[in-house]
Coordinates of C-alpha atoms and ligand atoms in Angstrom, one line a residue:
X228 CA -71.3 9.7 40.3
X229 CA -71.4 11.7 43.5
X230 CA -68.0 12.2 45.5
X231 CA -68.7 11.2 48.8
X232 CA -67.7 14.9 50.6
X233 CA -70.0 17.6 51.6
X234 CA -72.2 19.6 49.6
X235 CA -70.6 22.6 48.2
X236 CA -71.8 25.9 49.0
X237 CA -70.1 27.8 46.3
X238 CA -67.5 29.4 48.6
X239 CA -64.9 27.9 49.6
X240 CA -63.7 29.9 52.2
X241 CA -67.0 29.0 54.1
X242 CA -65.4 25.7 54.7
X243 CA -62.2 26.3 56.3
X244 CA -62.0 25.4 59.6
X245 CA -59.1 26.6 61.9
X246 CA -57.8 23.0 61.6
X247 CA -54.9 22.0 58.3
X248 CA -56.4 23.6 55.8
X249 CA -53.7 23.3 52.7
X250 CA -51.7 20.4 52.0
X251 CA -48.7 20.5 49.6
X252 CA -47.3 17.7 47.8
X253 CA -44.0 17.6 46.0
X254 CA -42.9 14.5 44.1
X255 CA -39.0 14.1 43.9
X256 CA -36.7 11.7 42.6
X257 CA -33.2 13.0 43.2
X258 CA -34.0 16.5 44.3
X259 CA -31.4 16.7 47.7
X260 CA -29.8 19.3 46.1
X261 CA -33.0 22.0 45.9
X262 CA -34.9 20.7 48.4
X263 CA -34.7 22.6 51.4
X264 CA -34.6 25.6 49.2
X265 CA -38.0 25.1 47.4
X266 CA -39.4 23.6 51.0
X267 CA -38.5 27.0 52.5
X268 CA -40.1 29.3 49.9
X269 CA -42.9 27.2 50.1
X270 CA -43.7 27.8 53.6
X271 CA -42.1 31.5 53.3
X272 CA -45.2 32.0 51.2
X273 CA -47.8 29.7 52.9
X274 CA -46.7 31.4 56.5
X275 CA -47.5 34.7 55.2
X276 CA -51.2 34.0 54.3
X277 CA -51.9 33.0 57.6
X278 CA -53.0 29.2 56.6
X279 CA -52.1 25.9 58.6
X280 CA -49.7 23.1 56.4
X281 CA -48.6 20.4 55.5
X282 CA -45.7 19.7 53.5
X283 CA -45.5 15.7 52.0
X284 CA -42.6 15.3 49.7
X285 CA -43.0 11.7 48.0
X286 CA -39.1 10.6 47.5
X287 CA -39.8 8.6 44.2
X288 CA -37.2 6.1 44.7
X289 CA -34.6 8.3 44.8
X290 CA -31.0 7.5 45.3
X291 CA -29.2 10.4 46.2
X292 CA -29.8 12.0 49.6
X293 CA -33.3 13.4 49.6
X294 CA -34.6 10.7 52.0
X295 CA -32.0 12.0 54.5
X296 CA -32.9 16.0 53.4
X297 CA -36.4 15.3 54.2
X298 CA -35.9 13.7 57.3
X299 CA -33.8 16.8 58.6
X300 CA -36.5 18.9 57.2
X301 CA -39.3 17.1 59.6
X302 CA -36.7 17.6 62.5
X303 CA -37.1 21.2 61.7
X304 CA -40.8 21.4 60.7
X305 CA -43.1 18.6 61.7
X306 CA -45.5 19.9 59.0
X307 CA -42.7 18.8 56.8
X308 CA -43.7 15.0 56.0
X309 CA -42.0 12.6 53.8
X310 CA -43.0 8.9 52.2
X311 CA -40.7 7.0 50.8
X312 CA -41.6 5.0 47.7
X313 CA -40.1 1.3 47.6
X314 CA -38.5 2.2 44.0
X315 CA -39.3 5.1 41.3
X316 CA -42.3 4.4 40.3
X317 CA -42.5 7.7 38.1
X318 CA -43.9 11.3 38.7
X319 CA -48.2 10.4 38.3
X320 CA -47.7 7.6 40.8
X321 CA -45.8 9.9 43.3
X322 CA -48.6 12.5 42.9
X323 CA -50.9 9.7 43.8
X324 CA -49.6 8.7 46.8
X325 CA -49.2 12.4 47.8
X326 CA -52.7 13.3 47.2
X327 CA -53.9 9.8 48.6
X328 CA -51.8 11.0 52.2
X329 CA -52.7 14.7 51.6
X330 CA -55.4 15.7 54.9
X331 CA -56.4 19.5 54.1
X332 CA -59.6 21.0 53.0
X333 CA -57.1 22.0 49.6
X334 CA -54.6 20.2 48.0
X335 CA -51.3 22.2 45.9
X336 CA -49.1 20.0 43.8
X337 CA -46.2 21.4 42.2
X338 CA -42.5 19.9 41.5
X339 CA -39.3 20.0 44.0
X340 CA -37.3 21.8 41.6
X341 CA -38.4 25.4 42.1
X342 CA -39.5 25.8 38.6
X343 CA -43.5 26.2 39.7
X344 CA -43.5 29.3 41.4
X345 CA -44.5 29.1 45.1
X346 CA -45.7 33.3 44.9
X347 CA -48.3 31.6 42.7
X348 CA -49.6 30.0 45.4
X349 CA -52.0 33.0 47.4
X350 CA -53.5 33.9 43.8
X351 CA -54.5 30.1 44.1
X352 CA -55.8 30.5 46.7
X353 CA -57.5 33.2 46.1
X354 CA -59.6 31.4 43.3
X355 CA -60.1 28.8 45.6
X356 CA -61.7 31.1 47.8
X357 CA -63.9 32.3 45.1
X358 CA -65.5 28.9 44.6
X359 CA -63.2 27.6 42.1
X360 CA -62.4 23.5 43.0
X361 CA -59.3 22.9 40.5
X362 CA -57.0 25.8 39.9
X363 CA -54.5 25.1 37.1
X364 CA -51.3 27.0 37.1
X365 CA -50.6 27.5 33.0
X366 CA -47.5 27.5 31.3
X367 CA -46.7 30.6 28.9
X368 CA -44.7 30.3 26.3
X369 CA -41.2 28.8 27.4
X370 CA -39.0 30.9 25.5
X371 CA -36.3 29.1 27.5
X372 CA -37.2 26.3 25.3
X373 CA -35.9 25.7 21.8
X374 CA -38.1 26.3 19.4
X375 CA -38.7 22.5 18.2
X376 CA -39.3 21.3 21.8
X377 CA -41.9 24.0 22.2
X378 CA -43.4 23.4 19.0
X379 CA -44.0 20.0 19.4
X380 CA -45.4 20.2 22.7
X381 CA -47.8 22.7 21.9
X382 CA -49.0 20.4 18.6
X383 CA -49.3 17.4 21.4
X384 CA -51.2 19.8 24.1
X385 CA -53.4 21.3 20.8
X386 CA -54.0 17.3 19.2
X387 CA -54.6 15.9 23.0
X388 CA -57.1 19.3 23.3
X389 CA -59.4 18.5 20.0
X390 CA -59.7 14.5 20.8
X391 CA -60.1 14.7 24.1
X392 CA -62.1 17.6 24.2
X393 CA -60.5 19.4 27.6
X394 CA -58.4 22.6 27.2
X395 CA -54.5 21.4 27.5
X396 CA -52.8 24.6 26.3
X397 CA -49.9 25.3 28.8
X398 CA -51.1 22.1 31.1
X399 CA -48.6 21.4 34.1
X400 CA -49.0 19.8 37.1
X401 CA -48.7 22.3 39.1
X402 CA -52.3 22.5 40.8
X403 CA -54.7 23.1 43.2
X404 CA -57.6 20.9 44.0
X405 CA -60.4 21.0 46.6
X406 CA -61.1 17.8 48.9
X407 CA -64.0 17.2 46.9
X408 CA -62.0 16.2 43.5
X409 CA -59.0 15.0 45.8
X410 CA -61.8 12.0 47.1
X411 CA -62.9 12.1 43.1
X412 CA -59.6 11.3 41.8
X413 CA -57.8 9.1 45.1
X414 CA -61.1 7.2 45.8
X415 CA -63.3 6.7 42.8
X416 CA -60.5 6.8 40.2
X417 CA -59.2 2.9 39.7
X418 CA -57.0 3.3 36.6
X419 CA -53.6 2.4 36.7
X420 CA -52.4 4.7 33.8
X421 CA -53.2 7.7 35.1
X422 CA -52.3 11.2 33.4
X423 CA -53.0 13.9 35.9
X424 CA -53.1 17.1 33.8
X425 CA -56.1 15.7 32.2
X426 CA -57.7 14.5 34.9
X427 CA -58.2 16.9 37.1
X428 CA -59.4 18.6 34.0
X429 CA -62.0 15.3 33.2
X430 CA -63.2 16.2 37.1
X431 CA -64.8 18.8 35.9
X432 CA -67.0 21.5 38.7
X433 CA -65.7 25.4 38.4
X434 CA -62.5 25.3 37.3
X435 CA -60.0 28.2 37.2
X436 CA -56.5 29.6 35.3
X437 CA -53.5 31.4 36.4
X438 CA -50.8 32.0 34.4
X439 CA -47.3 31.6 34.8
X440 CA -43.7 31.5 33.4
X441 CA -41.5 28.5 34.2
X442 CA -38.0 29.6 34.9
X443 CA -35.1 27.4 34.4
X444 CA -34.3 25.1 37.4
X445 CA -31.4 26.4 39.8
X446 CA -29.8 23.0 40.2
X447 CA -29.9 19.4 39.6
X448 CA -31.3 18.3 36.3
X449 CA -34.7 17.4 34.3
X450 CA -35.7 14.1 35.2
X451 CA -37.6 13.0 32.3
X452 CA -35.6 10.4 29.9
X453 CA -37.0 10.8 25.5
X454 CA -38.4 7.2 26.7
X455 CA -40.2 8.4 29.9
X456 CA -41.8 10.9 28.0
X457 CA -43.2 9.0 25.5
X458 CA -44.5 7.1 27.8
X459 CA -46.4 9.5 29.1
X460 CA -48.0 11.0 26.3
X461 CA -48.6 7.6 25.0
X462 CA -50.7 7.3 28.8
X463 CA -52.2 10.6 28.0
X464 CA -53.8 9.6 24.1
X465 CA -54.7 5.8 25.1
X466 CA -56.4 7.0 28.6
X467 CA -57.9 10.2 27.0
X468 CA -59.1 9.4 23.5
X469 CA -59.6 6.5 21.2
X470 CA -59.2 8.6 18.1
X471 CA -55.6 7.2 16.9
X472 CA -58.3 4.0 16.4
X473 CA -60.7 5.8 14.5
X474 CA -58.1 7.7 12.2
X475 CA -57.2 3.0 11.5
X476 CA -60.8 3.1 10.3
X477 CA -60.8 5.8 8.3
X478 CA -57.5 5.6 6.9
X479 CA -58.7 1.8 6.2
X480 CA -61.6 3.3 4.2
X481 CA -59.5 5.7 2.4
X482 CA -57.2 2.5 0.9
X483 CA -60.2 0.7 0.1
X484 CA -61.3 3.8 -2.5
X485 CA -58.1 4.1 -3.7
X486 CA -57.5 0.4 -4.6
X487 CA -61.2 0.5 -6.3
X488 CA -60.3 3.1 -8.4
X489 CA -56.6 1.5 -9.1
X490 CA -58.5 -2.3 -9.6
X491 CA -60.9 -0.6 -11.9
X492 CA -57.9 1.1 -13.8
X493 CA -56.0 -2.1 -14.3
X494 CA -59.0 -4.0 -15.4
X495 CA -60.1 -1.5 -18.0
X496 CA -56.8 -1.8 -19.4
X497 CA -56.7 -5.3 -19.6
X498 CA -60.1 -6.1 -21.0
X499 CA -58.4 -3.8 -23.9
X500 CA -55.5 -5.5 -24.6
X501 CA -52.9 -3.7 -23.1
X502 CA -50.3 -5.2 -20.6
X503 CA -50.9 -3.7 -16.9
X504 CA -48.4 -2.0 -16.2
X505 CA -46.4 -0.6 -13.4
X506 CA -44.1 -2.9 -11.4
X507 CA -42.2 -0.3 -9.8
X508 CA -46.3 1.2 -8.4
X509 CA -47.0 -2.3 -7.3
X510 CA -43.7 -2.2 -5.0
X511 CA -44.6 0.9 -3.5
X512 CA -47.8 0.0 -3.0
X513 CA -47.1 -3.2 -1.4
X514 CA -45.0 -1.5 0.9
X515 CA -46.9 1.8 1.7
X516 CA -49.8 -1.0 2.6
X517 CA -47.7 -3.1 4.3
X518 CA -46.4 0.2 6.8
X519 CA -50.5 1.6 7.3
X520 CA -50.9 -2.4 8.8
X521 CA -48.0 -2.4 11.0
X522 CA -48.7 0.9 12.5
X523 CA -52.2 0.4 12.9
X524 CA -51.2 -3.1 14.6
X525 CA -48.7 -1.3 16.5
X526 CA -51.5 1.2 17.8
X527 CA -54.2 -1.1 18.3
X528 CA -51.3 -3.0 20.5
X529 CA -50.4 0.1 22.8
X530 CA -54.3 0.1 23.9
X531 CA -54.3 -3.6 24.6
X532 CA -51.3 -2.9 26.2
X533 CA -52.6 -0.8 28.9
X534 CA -55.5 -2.7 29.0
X535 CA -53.4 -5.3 30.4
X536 CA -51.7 -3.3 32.7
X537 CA -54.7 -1.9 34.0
X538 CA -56.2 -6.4 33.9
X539 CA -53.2 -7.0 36.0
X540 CA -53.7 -4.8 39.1
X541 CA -50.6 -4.2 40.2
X542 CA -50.6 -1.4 42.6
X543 CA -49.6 2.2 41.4
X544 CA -46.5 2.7 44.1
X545 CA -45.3 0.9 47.2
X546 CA -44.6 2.8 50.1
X547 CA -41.1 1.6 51.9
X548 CA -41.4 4.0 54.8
X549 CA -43.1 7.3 56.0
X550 CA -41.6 9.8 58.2
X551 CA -43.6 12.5 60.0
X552 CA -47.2 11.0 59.7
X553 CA -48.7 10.1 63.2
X554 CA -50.7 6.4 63.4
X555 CA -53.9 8.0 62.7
X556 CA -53.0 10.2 59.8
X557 CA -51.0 9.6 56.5
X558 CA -51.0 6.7 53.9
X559 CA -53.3 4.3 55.2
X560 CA -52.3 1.7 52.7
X561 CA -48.6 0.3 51.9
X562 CA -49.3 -0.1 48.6
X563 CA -51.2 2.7 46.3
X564 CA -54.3 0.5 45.1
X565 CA -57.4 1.8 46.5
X566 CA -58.5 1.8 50.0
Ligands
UDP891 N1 -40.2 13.4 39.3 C1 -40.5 12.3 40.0 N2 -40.4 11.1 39.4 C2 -39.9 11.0 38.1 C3 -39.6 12.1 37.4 C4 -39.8 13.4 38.0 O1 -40.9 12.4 41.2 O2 -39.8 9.8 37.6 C5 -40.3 14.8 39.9 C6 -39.1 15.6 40.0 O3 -38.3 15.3 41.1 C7 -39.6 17.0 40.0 C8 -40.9 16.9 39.2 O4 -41.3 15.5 39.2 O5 -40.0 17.4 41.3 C9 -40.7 17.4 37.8 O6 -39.6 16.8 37.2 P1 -38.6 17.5 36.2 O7 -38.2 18.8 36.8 O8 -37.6 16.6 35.8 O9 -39.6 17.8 35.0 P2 -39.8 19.0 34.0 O10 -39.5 20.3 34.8 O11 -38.9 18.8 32.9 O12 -41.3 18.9 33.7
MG892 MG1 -38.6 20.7 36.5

């Protein structure tokens, strides 16, 4: 498939014009507190490379005061931009409409909360410059982190790597994209069940690293319930990898050698006279067979699960209200499906 912007030259900086060149997007859901702060640093470091802005904070439904906060932020800035989404809608959908409103040659996603470092930003740009199309800012190790949380998301980011085939290893979505996988991912992307970190990945063209350490955030709090996050790794396997339904067939196969080699057992033994044995193994059988079904039902559901969800449609977020967006510019579409 062939995104519908220009042909690239293999340096970037040969396509910036003098008109907005990088637009940032910030998805927040209850971030009044840190807004202005992170805003401010943001175009602290933005001003000093010399580059024109934009600013669109998506307020994911939030119900504290960071519609107000960004509003007072356009009075001060009209590069500042806000869109309000009808309810939360969650963090991928908020990037979406962000990137789908999003009007510079370059696109930088990061969160409200301070904890992706905006200094990161000209070394982004820098790579940009070099030809690179998607720059991923990397986690290092969170030592902030207890060890079991860090654990198990580096086992998640290592399984999701091997089945999916993309690196994941410190994935955030803190990022930089080009307008060429911008149009990839807002205009020939349809799925509902998106999972960013892996698809700007998926996008493919010269992609580049930068590491960086995530400090702890100066106020409010994580936004992420256990349940939320789930959720989204369960969107990240069933959109990036069918192997939890190949390791169902092969697990299937593994049972049906063991219970030849079992049938054969008991047979032999009756055919010479002795009682089969082994109540207590028939149990545990019965019930370690009875678990592998339900838990391969239950995975074969989640897929038909988002199938449905993608079957259904629904749009990804509904915009309630913009502020700073002129008629010509900005979300073109109330509600996030397609154009
Ligand atoms: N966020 C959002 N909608 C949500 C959850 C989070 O817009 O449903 C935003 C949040 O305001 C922040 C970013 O996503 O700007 C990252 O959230 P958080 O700091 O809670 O996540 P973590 O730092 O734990 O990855
Ligand atoms: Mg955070």
């Amino acid at each position: 498939m062939k995104p519908e912007s220009t042909e690239h030259t293999g340096d970037n900086a040969a396509q910036v014009d003098s008109s907005l060149v990088v637009s940032v997007v910030l998805p927040a859901h209850n971030e009044a507190s840190g807004l202005g702060a992170a805003v401010e640093s943001i175009r602290k470091v933005i001003h000093s490379s010399g580059m024109s802005y934009e600013i669109i904070i998506v307020d994911d439904g939030s119900n504290d005061e960071t519609c107000k906060e960004i509003e007072r932020l356009n009075a001060v800035d009209g590069n500042i931009k806000g869109i309000r989404l009808s309810r939360q809608f969650g963090k991928e959908s908020a990037l979406l409409a962000g990137l789908r409103a999003a009007d510079g040659a370059v696109s930088i996603t990061m969160d409200a909360d301070l904890q992706h470092p905006p200094a990161l930003i000209p070394q982004m740009l820098e790579k940009w410059r070099a030809g690179a199309r998607v720059v991923h800012a990397v986690k290092r190790d969170r030592q902030i982190d207890g060890w079991l949380t860090r654990s198990s998301v580096a086992l998640f980011n290592k399984l999701l790597s091997l089945t999916s085939g993309f690196n994941m290893r410190g994935a955030s979505d803190f990022k930089l994209l080009d307008r060429t996988v911008i149009d990839l991912l807002v205009h020939h992307l349809p799925e509902r069940g998106r999972f960013y970190r892996g698809l700007a990945g998926w996008a493919g063209f010269e992609q580049s690293r930068v590491p960086f350490d995530v400090v702890e955030r100066d106020t409010g709090s994580g936004k992420w319930s256990g349940f939320a996050l789930f959720d989204l790794a369960l969107t990240a396997i069933t959109s990036f990898t069918s192997a939890p339904l190949r390791v169902i067939t092969i697990l299937g196969a593994v049972t049906l050698v063991f219970g030849i080699i079992v049938s054969v057992e008991a047979l032999w033994s009756w055919f010479r006279g002795y009682a089969v044995s082994g109540f207590v193994t028939i149990i545990i059988t019965l019930l370690l067979i009875g678990s592998f079904i339900m838990i391969s039902l239950g995975i074969i559901g989640e897929y038909i699960a988002k199938i449905y969800a993608e079957v259904k449609d629904r749009p990804p977020y509904i915009v309630a209200s913009t502020c700073g967006f002129d008629n010509n510019s900005g979300p073109r579409n109330s509600f996030g499906n397609g154009d």
